[in-house]
Amino acid sequence: MSRGRRTRLTDSPEFERVYRQGRVYRGKLFSVHAFPNGLGHPRLGLSVSKRVGGAVVRNTVRRRLREVFHTSVGEGHGGMDFVISARPAASEASFQDLKEEFERALRRLEAGGV
């Protein structure tokens, strides 16, 4: 999957649509909102507030979450928009912890639960 601009959510209205109309998974490290986009490829939006930590910590969490997304989302999630909102615990989590929680979120969202 390419990692360019086409895989990112950047506009406020896009975030709002996913928040308001999408399904949600709430975990201890982050919450994931998901909503179909009709584009045929997945897109990611990240929300990492100052409660997570300083600028260096927030950027580290963003990079890790972006990599988790790209390694976990396959063709089965082709037309979905995802918004991940990091919780403060994400700053202490390992990459593997983030990956496991994101994969758990995908399974729950696919099952229609939560």
CSV table of C-alpha atoms in Angstrom, one decimal:
chain,number,residue,atom,x,y,z
A,1,MET,CA,0.0,0.0,0.0
A,2,SER,CA,1.3,3.4,-0.9
A,3,ARG,CA,2.0,5.8,2.0
A,4,GLY,CA,1.4,9.1,0.3
A,5,ARG,CA,-1.2,11.9,0.8
A,6,ARG,CA,-4.0,9.7,-0.6
A,7,THR,CA,-3.8,7.5,2.5
A,8,ARG,CA,-4.3,10.3,5.0
A,9,LEU,CA,-7.3,12.1,6.4
A,10,THR,CA,-6.5,15.7,6.7
A,11,ASP,CA,-9.7,17.8,6.6
A,12,SER,CA,-11.8,18.5,9.7
A,13,PRO,CA,-15.1,17.5,7.9
A,14,GLU,CA,-13.6,14.1,7.1
A,15,PHE,CA,-12.7,13.5,10.8
A,16,GLU,CA,-16.1,14.7,11.9
A,17,ARG,CA,-17.9,12.3,9.5
A,18,VAL,CA,-15.9,9.3,10.8
A,19,TYR,CA,-16.5,10.4,14.4
A,20,ARG,CA,-20.2,10.9,14.0
A,21,GLN,CA,-21.2,8.1,11.6
A,22,GLY,CA,-18.6,5.5,12.1
A,23,ARG,CA,-18.2,2.5,14.5
A,24,VAL,CA,-15.8,2.8,17.4
A,25,TYR,CA,-13.5,0.6,19.4
A,26,ARG,CA,-12.3,2.0,22.7
A,27,GLY,CA,-9.1,0.5,24.2
A,28,LYS,CA,-6.7,1.4,26.9
A,29,LEU,CA,-4.0,2.8,24.5
A,30,PHE,CA,-6.3,4.5,21.9
A,31,SER,CA,-9.7,4.5,20.4
A,32,VAL,CA,-10.4,3.7,16.7
A,33,HIS,CA,-13.3,5.1,14.7
A,34,ALA,CA,-14.0,3.5,11.3
A,35,PHE,CA,-16.3,4.5,8.5
A,36,PRO,CA,-16.6,3.4,4.8
A,37,ASN,CA,-15.1,5.9,2.4
A,38,GLY,CA,-16.1,4.5,-1.0
A,39,LEU,CA,-12.6,5.2,-2.4
A,40,GLY,CA,-11.3,1.7,-2.6
A,41,HIS,CA,-8.3,2.3,-0.4
A,42,PRO,CA,-7.9,2.8,3.4
A,43,ARG,CA,-7.1,6.2,4.9
A,44,LEU,CA,-5.8,7.2,8.3
A,45,GLY,CA,-6.3,10.2,10.5
A,46,LEU,CA,-4.5,10.6,13.8
A,47,SER,CA,-5.4,12.6,16.9
A,48,VAL,CA,-2.6,12.8,19.5
A,49,SER,CA,-3.3,15.5,22.1
A,50,LYS,CA,-0.9,17.2,24.5
A,51,ARG,CA,-2.1,14.9,27.2
A,52,VAL,CA,-0.1,12.2,25.6
A,53,GLY,CA,3.2,14.1,26.2
A,54,GLY,CA,5.5,16.7,24.7
A,55,ALA,CA,6.2,17.2,21.0
A,56,VAL,CA,8.8,14.6,20.8
A,57,VAL,CA,6.6,12.0,22.5
A,58,ARG,CA,3.6,12.9,20.4
A,59,ASN,CA,5.6,12.6,17.2
A,60,THR,CA,7.0,9.2,18.2
A,61,VAL,CA,3.4,8.0,19.0
A,62,ARG,CA,2.2,9.3,15.6
A,63,ARG,CA,5.1,7.5,13.7
A,64,ARG,CA,4.4,4.3,15.5
A,65,LEU,CA,0.7,4.4,15.0
A,66,ARG,CA,1.2,5.2,11.3
A,67,GLU,CA,3.5,2.2,10.9
A,68,VAL,CA,1.1,0.0,12.8
A,69,PHE,CA,-1.7,1.1,10.4
A,70,HIS,CA,0.3,0.4,7.3
A,71,THR,CA,1.5,-3.0,8.5
A,72,SER,CA,-1.9,-4.2,9.8
A,73,VAL,CA,-4.5,-2.9,7.3
A,74,GLY,CA,-4.7,-5.0,4.2
A,75,GLU,CA,-6.9,-5.3,1.2
A,76,GLY,CA,-9.9,-6.4,3.4
A,77,HIS,CA,-10.2,-2.9,4.6
A,78,GLY,CA,-9.9,-1.3,1.2
A,79,GLY,CA,-12.6,1.4,1.5
A,80,MET,CA,-12.4,2.5,5.1
A,81,ASP,CA,-11.4,5.7,6.8
A,82,PHE,CA,-9.8,5.2,10.3
A,83,VAL,CA,-9.3,7.8,12.9
A,84,ILE,CA,-7.0,6.8,15.8
A,85,SER,CA,-7.2,8.9,19.0
A,86,ALA,CA,-4.2,8.2,21.2
A,87,ARG,CA,-4.6,8.0,25.0
A,88,PRO,CA,-1.8,9.0,27.4
A,89,ALA,CA,-1.0,5.3,28.0
A,90,ALA,CA,0.1,5.1,24.3
A,91,SER,CA,3.3,7.0,25.1
A,92,GLU,CA,4.5,4.2,27.4
A,93,ALA,CA,3.4,1.3,25.1
A,94,SER,CA,5.8,-0.6,23.0
A,95,PHE,CA,5.3,-0.9,19.2
A,96,GLN,CA,4.2,-4.5,19.7
A,97,ASP,CA,1.5,-3.4,22.3
A,98,LEU,CA,0.2,-0.8,19.9
A,99,LYS,CA,0.1,-3.3,17.0
A,100,GLU,CA,-1.7,-5.9,19.1
A,101,GLU,CA,-4.3,-3.4,20.3
A,102,PHE,CA,-4.9,-2.1,16.7
A,103,GLU,CA,-5.3,-5.7,15.4
A,104,ARG,CA,-7.8,-6.3,18.2
A,105,ALA,CA,-9.7,-3.2,17.2
A,106,LEU,CA,-9.8,-4.3,13.6
A,107,ARG,CA,-11.3,-7.7,14.6
A,108,ARG,CA,-13.9,-6.0,16.8
A,109,LEU,CA,-14.8,-3.5,14.1
A,110,GLU,CA,-15.1,-6.2,11.4
A,111,ALA,CA,-17.4,-8.2,13.7
A,112,GLY,CA,-19.6,-5.2,14.0
A,113,GLY,CA,-19.3,-5.2,17.8
A,114,VAL,CA,-18.4,-2.4,20.2
